[in-house]
Tab-separated table of C-alpha atoms and ligand atoms in Angstrom:
chain	number	residue	atom	x	y	z
N	2	MET	CA	-21.678	29.648	-23.704
N	3	ASN	CA	-24.329	27.891	-21.796
N	4	ALA	CA	-23.352	27.685	-18.027
N	5	ARG	CA	-24.881	24.330	-17.771
N	6	PRO	CA	-25.390	21.997	-20.909
N	7	PRO	CA	-29.032	20.398	-20.716
N	8	GLY	CA	-29.234	16.636	-19.973
N	9	ARG	CA	-26.650	14.328	-18.518
N	10	HIS	CA	-23.048	14.429	-19.015
N	11	PHE	CA	-21.839	11.413	-20.993
N	12	LEU	CA	-18.705	10.069	-19.021
N	13	GLN	CA	-17.324	7.742	-21.991
N	14	ILE	CA	-13.624	7.817	-20.967
N	15	PRO	CA	-12.274	4.377	-20.139
N	16	GLY	CA	-12.591	4.968	-16.188
N	17	PRO	CA	-13.499	6.681	-14.102
N	18	THR	CA	-16.896	5.443	-15.089
N	19	ASN	CA	-20.552	6.242	-14.665
N	20	VAL	CA	-21.578	5.718	-11.066
N	21	PRO	CA	-25.090	4.147	-10.712
N	22	ASP	CA	-27.508	6.075	-8.669
N	23	ARG	CA	-27.855	3.041	-6.203
N	24	VAL	CA	-24.235	3.307	-5.434
N	25	LEU	CA	-24.277	7.022	-5.135
N	26	HIS	CA	-27.003	6.723	-2.625
N	27	ALA	CA	-25.219	4.287	-0.570
N	28	ILE	CA	-22.158	6.403	-0.465
N	29	ALA	CA	-24.330	9.489	0.718
N	30	GLU	CA	-25.297	7.539	3.898
N	31	PRO	CA	-24.078	8.976	7.063
N	32	THR	CA	-20.468	7.735	7.930
N	33	ILE	CA	-20.538	5.223	10.721
N	34	ASP	CA	-17.857	4.370	13.261
N	35	HIS	CA	-15.076	2.358	11.696
N	36	ARG	CA	-14.331	0.447	15.043
N	37	GLY	CA	-17.991	-0.405	15.741
N	38	PRO	CA	-19.958	-3.746	14.897
N	39	ARG	CA	-21.643	-2.291	11.835
N	40	PHE	CA	-18.571	-1.658	10.218
N	41	ALA	CA	-17.086	-5.070	10.687
N	42	ASP	CA	-20.219	-6.504	9.152
N	43	LEU	CA	-19.794	-4.049	6.152
N	44	ALA	CA	-15.997	-5.015	5.707
N	45	GLN	CA	-16.780	-8.689	6.063
N	46	SER	CA	-19.427	-8.813	3.350
N	47	VAL	CA	-17.190	-6.593	1.101
N	48	PHE	CA	-14.351	-9.055	1.399
N	49	ALA	CA	-16.612	-12.032	0.548
N	50	GLY	CA	-18.004	-10.037	-2.513
N	51	LEU	CA	-14.543	-8.995	-3.668
N	52	ARG	CA	-13.260	-12.681	-3.529
N	53	ARG	CA	-16.109	-13.941	-5.908
N	54	VAL	CA	-15.373	-11.049	-8.482
N	55	PHE	CA	-11.482	-11.643	-8.444
N	56	GLY	CA	-12.148	-15.331	-8.509
N	57	THR	CA	-10.122	-16.322	-5.399
N	58	ALA	CA	-10.487	-17.983	-2.111
N	59	GLY	CA	-7.659	-16.095	-0.791
N	60	PRO	CA	-7.398	-12.679	0.780
N	61	VAL	CA	-8.056	-9.473	-0.888
N	62	VAL	CA	-6.456	-6.173	0.607
N	63	ILE	CA	-8.232	-2.712	0.035
N	64	TYR	CA	-6.384	0.395	0.259
N	65	PRO	CA	-7.758	3.948	0.407
N	66	ALA	CA	-5.618	4.816	-2.721
N	67	SER	CA	-5.894	5.032	-6.510
N	68	GLY	CA	-4.665	2.181	-8.471
N	69	THR	CA	-0.893	3.534	-8.613
N	70	GLY	CA	-0.952	2.684	-4.747
N	71	ALA	CA	-2.025	-0.937	-5.271
N	72	TRP	CA	0.746	-1.256	-8.019
N	73	GLU	CA	3.224	-0.107	-5.321
N	74	ALA	CA	1.939	-2.669	-2.794
N	75	ALA	CA	2.189	-5.443	-5.131
N	76	LEU	CA	5.890	-4.646	-5.861
N	77	VAL	CA	7.087	-3.644	-2.194
N	78	ASN	CA	5.428	-6.752	-0.628
N	79	THR	CA	7.187	-9.241	-3.073
N	80	CYS	CA	10.380	-7.886	-3.985
N	81	SER	CA	13.658	-7.019	-2.428
N	82	PRO	CA	16.301	-4.238	-3.637
N	83	GLY	CA	17.976	-4.936	-6.811
N	84	ASP	CA	15.741	-7.833	-7.657
N	85	ALA	CA	14.996	-8.514	-11.370
N	86	VAL	CA	11.403	-8.205	-12.787
N	87	LEU	CA	10.120	-8.806	-16.348
N	88	MET	CA	7.510	-6.566	-17.861
N	89	VAL	CA	5.865	-6.009	-21.115
N	90	ARG	CA	5.534	-2.474	-22.605
N	91	THR	CA	1.992	-2.841	-23.887
N	92	GLY	CA	1.201	0.788	-23.685
N	93	TRP	CA	1.183	3.853	-21.452
N	94	PHE	CA	0.266	2.191	-18.248
N	95	ALA	CA	2.816	-0.732	-18.599
N	96	THR	CA	5.455	2.084	-18.897
N	97	LEU	CA	4.159	3.911	-15.777
N	98	TRP	CA	4.494	0.648	-13.664
N	99	HIS	CA	7.892	0.164	-15.196
N	100	GLU	CA	9.000	3.706	-14.166
N	101	MET	CA	7.663	2.895	-10.661
N	102	ALA	CA	9.535	-0.493	-10.368
N	103	THR	CA	12.755	1.312	-11.393
N	104	ARG	CA	12.186	4.169	-8.981
N	105	LEU	CA	12.018	1.415	-6.025
N	106	GLY	CA	15.222	0.006	-7.029
N	107	LEU	CA	14.230	-3.088	-9.255
N	108	GLN	CA	16.085	-4.074	-12.341
N	109	VAL	CA	13.603	-4.145	-14.978
N	110	THR	CA	13.706	-6.005	-18.179
N	111	MET	CA	11.059	-4.656	-20.650
N	112	LEU	CA	9.773	-6.612	-23.640
N	113	GLU	CA	8.659	-4.161	-26.345
N	114	THR	CA	5.652	-4.189	-28.361
N	115	ASP	CA	4.224	-1.858	-31.073
N	116	TRP	CA	1.364	-0.863	-28.501
N	117	ARG	CA	-1.247	-2.478	-30.907
N	118	ARG	CA	-1.285	-6.037	-29.113
N	119	GLY	CA	-0.910	-7.528	-25.867
N	120	ALA	CA	1.841	-9.476	-24.155
N	121	ASP	CA	3.240	-12.390	-26.049
N	122	PRO	CA	3.506	-15.402	-23.953
N	123	ALA	CA	6.309	-17.039	-26.013
N	124	ALA	CA	8.361	-13.994	-25.591
N	125	ILE	CA	7.948	-14.242	-21.720
N	126	GLU	CA	8.993	-17.883	-21.968
N	127	ALA	CA	11.989	-17.135	-24.016
N	128	ALA	CA	13.139	-14.523	-21.659
N	129	LEU	CA	12.585	-16.702	-18.522
N	130	ARG	CA	14.435	-19.572	-20.142
N	131	GLN	CA	17.309	-17.190	-20.635
N	132	ASP	CA	17.436	-16.313	-16.734
N	133	MET	CA	19.326	-19.571	-15.762
N	134	ALA	CA	20.101	-18.159	-12.390
N	135	GLY	CA	16.358	-17.679	-11.525
N	136	ARG	CA	17.058	-13.851	-10.688
N	137	ILE	CA	13.650	-12.631	-12.194
N	138	ARG	CA	11.425	-12.321	-8.959
N	139	ALA	CA	8.117	-11.360	-10.866
N	140	VAL	CA	6.684	-11.203	-14.154
N	141	CYS	CA	4.358	-7.991	-14.336
N	142	ALA	CA	1.520	-7.832	-16.906
N	143	VAL	CA	-1.360	-5.493	-17.622
N	144	HIS	CA	-4.516	-7.604	-18.255
N	145	ASN	CA	-6.189	-4.606	-20.318
N	146	GLU	CA	-3.973	-1.915	-21.321
N	147	THR	CA	-6.233	1.040	-21.009
N	148	SER	CA	-4.023	3.385	-23.224
N	149	THR	CA	-4.426	1.052	-26.316
N	150	GLY	CA	-7.512	-1.301	-25.803
N	151	CYS	CA	-5.411	-4.234	-25.986
N	152	THR	CA	-5.721	-7.264	-23.407
N	153	SER	CA	-3.266	-9.815	-22.615
N	154	PRO	CA	-3.803	-13.654	-22.339
N	155	ILE	CA	-3.053	-14.050	-18.469
N	156	ALA	CA	-3.598	-17.871	-18.431
N	157	ALA	CA	-1.206	-18.241	-21.240
N	158	VAL	CA	1.373	-16.071	-19.539
N	159	ARG	CA	1.113	-18.410	-16.422
N	160	ALA	CA	1.506	-21.389	-18.764
N	161	ALA	CA	4.625	-19.523	-20.169
N	162	ILE	CA	6.030	-19.098	-16.669
N	163	ASP	CA	5.504	-22.903	-15.953
N	164	ALA	CA	6.766	-24.084	-19.352
N	165	ALA	CA	9.932	-22.463	-18.570
N	166	ASP	CA	9.947	-23.945	-15.073
N	167	HIS	CA	10.598	-20.517	-13.627
N	168	PRO	CA	9.858	-19.644	-10.023
N	169	ALA	CA	8.901	-15.963	-10.878
N	170	LEU	CA	5.739	-14.702	-9.250
N	171	LEU	CA	2.959	-13.543	-11.704
N	172	LEU	CA	1.645	-9.972	-10.909
N	173	VAL	CA	-1.218	-8.625	-12.965
N	174	ASP	CA	-2.792	-5.263	-13.242
N	175	THR	CA	-6.808	-5.698	-14.003
N	176	ILE	CA	-7.502	-1.953	-13.251
N	177	SER	CA	-9.499	-1.560	-16.277
N	178	SER	CA	-10.594	-5.349	-16.777
N	179	LEU	CA	-11.882	-6.360	-13.315
N	180	GLY	CA	-15.832	-6.699	-13.293
N	181	SER	CA	-15.901	-6.016	-17.118
N	182	ILE	CA	-13.715	-8.741	-18.649
N	183	ASP	CA	-13.473	-12.406	-17.469
N	184	TYR	CA	-10.771	-12.867	-14.973
N	185	ARG	CA	-9.874	-15.649	-12.537
N	186	HIS	CA	-6.997	-15.078	-10.114
N	187	ASP	CA	-6.869	-18.607	-8.528
N	188	ALA	CA	-7.605	-20.595	-11.825
N	189	TRP	CA	-5.138	-18.595	-13.796
N	190	GLY	CA	-2.355	-18.885	-11.051
N	191	VAL	CA	-1.773	-15.186	-10.442
N	192	ASP	CA	0.145	-14.233	-7.319
N	193	VAL	CA	-0.931	-10.539	-6.959
N	194	THR	CA	-3.858	-9.005	-8.933
N	195	VAL	CA	-4.077	-5.221	-8.847
N	196	ALA	CA	-7.326	-3.438	-9.286
N	197	GLY	CA	-9.078	0.012	-8.731
N	198	SER	CA	-12.509	1.179	-7.641
N	199	GLN	CA	-13.285	3.612	-10.554
N	200	LYS	CA	-13.693	1.259	-13.712
N	201	GLY	CA	-15.659	-2.142	-13.708
N	202	LEU	CA	-16.550	-1.784	-10.228
N	203	MET	CA	-18.535	1.252	-10.815
N	204	LEU	CA	-17.434	3.440	-7.918
N	205	PRO	CA	-15.697	6.914	-7.813
N	206	PRO	CA	-11.742	6.770	-7.757
N	207	GLY	CA	-10.286	6.194	-4.336
N	208	LEU	CA	-10.009	2.461	-3.458
N	209	SER	CA	-7.600	-0.080	-4.985
N	210	PHE	CA	-6.998	-3.632	-4.102
N	211	ASN	CA	-4.555	-6.620	-4.086
N	212	ALA	CA	-5.623	-10.082	-4.365
N	213	ILE	CA	-2.807	-12.200	-2.871
N	214	SER	CA	-1.835	-15.948	-3.393
N	215	ALA	CA	-0.260	-18.172	-0.833
N	216	ARG	CA	2.944	-17.900	-2.623
N	217	ALA	CA	2.828	-14.107	-2.691
N	218	LEU	CA	1.887	-14.006	1.088
N	219	ALA	CA	5.119	-16.278	1.706
N	220	ALA	CA	7.230	-13.992	-0.351
N	221	ALA	CA	6.048	-10.952	1.698
N	222	GLU	CA	7.727	-12.715	4.762
N	223	THR	CA	11.325	-12.261	3.032
N	224	ALA	CA	10.811	-9.209	0.610
N	225	ARG	CA	12.952	-6.269	1.860
N	226	LEU	CA	11.879	-3.417	-0.141
N	227	PRO	CA	10.974	-0.719	2.549
N	228	ARG	CA	7.088	-0.648	3.058
N	229	SER	CA	4.867	0.575	5.870
N	230	TYR	CA	1.536	2.049	4.584
N	231	TRP	CA	1.497	-0.803	1.889
N	232	ASP	CA	2.567	-3.728	4.153
N	233	TRP	CA	-0.013	-6.703	3.731
N	234	ARG	CA	0.668	-8.122	7.219
N	235	PRO	CA	-0.834	-5.580	9.650
N	236	MET	CA	-3.551	-5.196	7.207
N	237	LEU	CA	-4.499	-8.965	6.918
N	238	ALA	CA	-4.175	-9.163	10.786
N	239	ALA	CA	-6.652	-6.389	11.409
N	240	ASN	CA	-8.985	-7.619	8.475
N	241	GLU	CA	-9.477	-10.961	10.188
N	242	SER	CA	-11.876	-9.310	12.555
N	243	GLY	CA	-13.285	-6.688	9.943
N	244	TRP	CA	-11.009	-3.831	11.033
N	245	PHE	CA	-8.250	-1.736	9.272
N	246	PRO	CA	-4.897	-0.627	10.763
N	247	TYR	CA	-5.743	3.091	9.663
N	248	THR	CA	-9.038	4.798	9.026
N	249	PRO	CA	-10.703	2.987	5.870
N	250	ALA	CA	-12.737	4.968	3.267
N	251	THR	CA	-15.972	4.047	5.104
N	252	ASN	CA	-18.401	5.588	2.652
N	253	LEU	CA	-16.639	4.158	-0.301
N	254	LEU	CA	-16.911	0.786	1.165
N	255	ARG	CA	-20.576	1.285	1.407
N	256	GLY	CA	-20.598	2.151	-2.289
N	257	LEU	CA	-18.625	-0.933	-2.864
N	258	ARG	CA	-21.119	-3.357	-1.057
N	259	GLU	CA	-23.790	-2.067	-3.364
N	260	ALA	CA	-21.766	-2.310	-6.497
N	261	LEU	CA	-20.999	-5.878	-5.669
N	262	ALA	CA	-24.481	-6.468	-5.235
N	263	MET	CA	-25.303	-5.063	-8.591
N	264	LEU	CA	-22.661	-7.182	-10.148
N	265	GLU	CA	-24.049	-10.247	-8.455
N	266	GLU	CA	-27.786	-9.286	-9.370
N	267	GLU	CA	-26.732	-8.990	-13.235
N	268	GLY	CA	-24.462	-12.130	-12.822
N	269	LEU	CA	-20.724	-11.844	-13.855
N	270	ASP	CA	-21.002	-13.823	-17.052
N	271	SER	CA	-23.946	-11.551	-18.060
N	272	VAL	CA	-21.773	-8.579	-17.218
N	273	PHE	CA	-18.908	-9.729	-19.345
N	274	ALA	CA	-21.354	-10.674	-22.263
N	275	ARG	CA	-22.751	-7.189	-22.205
N	276	HIS	CA	-19.238	-5.424	-22.333
N	277	ALA	CA	-18.316	-7.947	-25.147
N	278	ARG	CA	-21.448	-6.916	-27.047
N	279	HIS	CA	-20.876	-3.175	-26.567
N	280	ALA	CA	-17.211	-3.613	-27.663
N	281	ALA	CA	-18.381	-5.377	-30.784
N	282	ALA	CA	-20.827	-2.677	-31.680
N	283	THR	CA	-18.266	0.055	-31.162
N	284	ARG	CA	-15.856	-1.859	-33.403
N	285	ALA	CA	-18.596	-2.274	-35.977
N	286	ALA	CA	-19.096	1.617	-35.764
N	287	VAL	CA	-15.311	2.195	-36.331
N	288	ALA	CA	-15.225	-0.269	-39.190
N	289	GLY	CA	-18.459	1.462	-40.647
N	290	TRP	CA	-16.710	4.825	-40.540
N	291	GLY	CA	-13.693	3.573	-42.348
N	292	LEU	CA	-11.265	4.109	-39.306
N	293	GLU	CA	-8.864	1.872	-37.637
N	294	VAL	CA	-8.961	0.183	-34.042
N	295	GLN	CA	-5.653	0.703	-32.203
N	296	CYS	CA	-5.621	-2.995	-31.199
N	297	ALA	CA	-4.563	-4.706	-34.491
N	298	ASP	CA	-4.743	-8.354	-33.197
N	299	PRO	CA	-8.614	-9.425	-32.912
N	300	ARG	CA	-7.568	-11.814	-30.154
N	301	ASP	CA	-6.669	-9.052	-28.000
N	302	HIS	CA	-9.487	-6.623	-28.614
N	303	SER	CA	-10.516	-5.154	-25.229
N	304	ALA	CA	-14.277	-5.482	-24.123
N	305	SER	CA	-13.767	-2.197	-21.832
N	306	LEU	CA	-12.497	0.253	-24.231
N	307	THR	CA	-11.838	0.794	-28.048
N	308	GLY	CA	-8.916	3.024	-29.173
N	309	VAL	CA	-9.800	4.713	-32.414
N	310	ARG	CA	-6.885	5.945	-34.871
N	311	LEU	CA	-7.365	9.032	-36.748
N	312	PRO	CA	-6.161	9.599	-40.327
N	313	GLU	CA	-2.780	11.286	-40.672
N	314	GLY	CA	-2.936	15.144	-40.171
N	315	HIS	CA	-6.090	15.030	-38.154
N	316	SER	CA	-5.992	15.825	-34.306
N	317	ALA	CA	-7.729	13.268	-31.972
N	318	ASP	CA	-7.663	16.082	-29.244
N	319	ALA	CA	-9.393	18.459	-31.424
N	320	LEU	CA	-11.994	16.145	-32.194
N	321	ARG	CA	-12.670	15.260	-28.430
N	322	ALA	CA	-12.609	18.936	-27.552
N	323	LEU	CA	-15.375	19.553	-30.257
N	324	ILE	CA	-17.512	16.413	-29.114
N	325	LEU	CA	-17.365	17.786	-25.364
N	326	ARG	CA	-18.331	21.278	-26.478
N	327	ARG	CA	-21.076	20.263	-28.767
N	328	PHE	CA	-22.436	17.131	-27.347
N	329	ASN	CA	-21.397	17.063	-23.619
N	330	VAL	CA	-19.742	13.581	-24.250
N	331	SER	CA	-16.130	12.886	-22.728
N	332	LEU	CA	-13.846	10.709	-24.465
N	333	GLY	CA	-10.542	9.266	-23.599
N	334	ASN	CA	-7.291	10.942	-24.967
N	335	GLY	CA	-4.332	9.291	-26.599
N	336	LEU	CA	-1.411	8.751	-23.963
N	337	GLY	CA	2.225	8.723	-24.506
N	338	MET	CA	3.168	8.012	-28.106
N	339	LEU	CA	-0.491	7.885	-28.968
N	340	LYS	CA	-1.046	11.484	-27.904
N	341	ASP	CA	-3.330	13.329	-30.347
N	342	ARG	CA	-3.289	10.213	-32.637
N	343	VAL	CA	-6.002	8.153	-31.114
N	344	PHE	CA	-9.024	8.753	-28.904
N	345	ARG	CA	-10.593	6.010	-26.753
N	346	ILE	CA	-14.104	5.261	-26.286
N	347	GLY	CA	-14.779	3.731	-22.682
N	348	HIS	CA	-17.656	0.978	-22.582
N	349	LEU	CA	-17.035	-0.193	-19.284
N	350	GLY	CA	-18.881	-0.172	-16.034
N	351	ASP	CA	-22.584	0.623	-15.798
N	352	LEU	CA	-23.657	1.103	-19.438
N	353	ALA	CA	-26.703	0.577	-21.417
N	354	ASP	CA	-27.163	-0.014	-25.104
N	355	VAL	CA	-28.739	3.423	-25.515
N	356	GLN	CA	-25.892	5.191	-23.764
N	357	LEU	CA	-23.516	3.568	-26.157
N	358	ALA	CA	-25.513	4.387	-29.123
N	359	GLY	CA	-25.774	8.056	-27.933
N	360	THR	CA	-22.033	8.175	-27.464
N	361	LEU	CA	-21.266	6.619	-30.958
N	362	ALA	CA	-23.710	9.129	-32.407
N	363	GLY	CA	-21.801	11.917	-30.860
N	364	VAL	CA	-18.772	10.561	-32.326
N	365	GLU	CA	-20.120	10.290	-35.717
N	366	MET	CA	-21.578	13.786	-35.632
N	367	GLY	CA	-18.164	15.105	-34.348
N	368	LEU	CA	-16.251	13.366	-37.139
N	369	ARG	CA	-18.568	15.202	-39.560
N	370	LEU	CA	-18.100	18.582	-38.015
N	371	ALA	CA	-14.310	18.215	-37.575
N	372	GLU	CA	-14.084	17.262	-41.001
N	373	VAL	CA	-12.332	13.987	-40.470
N	374	PRO	CA	-12.409	11.982	-43.505
N	375	HIS	CA	-14.723	9.194	-42.766
N	376	ARG	CA	-17.825	7.078	-44.066
N	377	PRO	CA	-20.969	8.274	-42.681
N	378	GLY	CA	-23.392	5.584	-41.135
N	379	GLY	CA	-20.877	3.614	-38.941
N	380	ILE	CA	-23.536	4.156	-36.140
N	381	GLY	CA	-26.054	2.060	-38.260
N	382	ALA	CA	-23.657	-0.904	-38.082
N	383	ALA	CA	-23.231	-0.421	-34.214
N	384	LEU	CA	-27.221	-0.448	-34.046
N	385	GLU	CA	-27.214	-3.739	-35.812
N	386	VAL	CA	-25.027	-5.344	-33.378
N	387	LEU	CA	-26.983	-3.867	-30.430
N	388	ALA	CA	-30.211	-4.965	-31.744
N	389	ALA	CA	-29.208	-8.425	-32.882
C	1	PLP	C1	-4.338	-0.303	-16.545
C	1	PLP	C2	-4.144	0.831	-15.504
C	1	PLP	N1	-3.209	0.450	-14.710
C	1	PLP	C3	-2.950	1.555	-13.817
C	1	PLP	C4	-3.483	2.871	-13.675
C	1	PLP	C5	-3.403	3.705	-12.851
C	1	PLP	O1	-4.444	3.955	-11.661
C	1	PLP	P1	-4.603	5.317	-10.900
C	1	PLP	O2	-4.768	6.311	-11.980
C	1	PLP	O3	-6.020	4.840	-10.107
C	1	PLP	O4	-3.610	5.316	-9.940
C	1	PLP	C6	-4.664	2.783	-14.591
C	1	PLP	C7	-5.556	4.414	-14.601
C	1	PLP	O5	-6.213	4.512	-15.434
C	1	PLP	C8	-4.932	2.043	-15.552
C	1	PLP	O6	-6.031	2.139	-16.558
């Protein structure tokens, strides 16, 4: 086997995503003193840029941690032992957040789905109306379920909480949507938004975020789940002057400043439109192949990734392995109950039309070589969308 395949690897999993050279170069600059004046300037410019991307005038906390850390931070800063929380099992990541909440001692009510659509605001409203005593402390929703490629209508979830006249906080995971799909923390009435660096923000893994509403900040004053590293209060106090209570991930923050500049140069609306076009082109290819998209409700189709179902009796993992070996393209695997049934095409982050076209060409050649029943030529349908 060739030790090094020629050309560039195509990292088309739904995150971590391709890191632009500009961001890599920024990360490669010498590490600076995290208690010196240059660092404070860096931190303040990153906080300002993040507020624009989250759509908030409130604080955004940055952890040197993967997204899972920011999930934990959202829960331990707002909840107390034994609190009830309402979640929706939209897929694998909602399931992992549920497991974490249970391990932390929260009482989780889980609304089930078939993993082929987003959260149903009417079901959330009905569950909240049954909670006469107001025991539910928080509603937790995954904006873009990375395991399925289905989004949830967050503004409608907030409207459902308000329609039930329920005091629950709204905690939203935007790990695979922030910077790829329209999102508005303040306008949609979200209390804590959880995000990570390695997807739409075009950075390597290693940073995660909480955007925090005034109501969530007030809840943190009385929440009693144990917390130390994740505690917002010392973090926000230090952030005031551009410091962190512990050593920040200095070089990743350099990269973040560059990534935020790139998003602003392209314009967030153009970034969202590019992702929507790429998603439409990908779905056109899947339909052209005669295969099925995992997300069954067109209103919930994700602009960050597309899950593709394989016909009965065919292994999605064998197909992915073949495409990696022959074409040097990495695709996402099926998770949880979708293991080996589904593969996922990531089209989030820093991606150009021809990179997507190359990825889809790799998939089509793979389908042929793996003898998966399909109609050839789906790539042509995708090119029509991209060239339109
Ligand atoms: C929607 C969603 N939530 C949570 C996570 C967990 O984040 P991490 O793996 O960075 O801890 C992921 C990871 O892919 C994700 O896609």
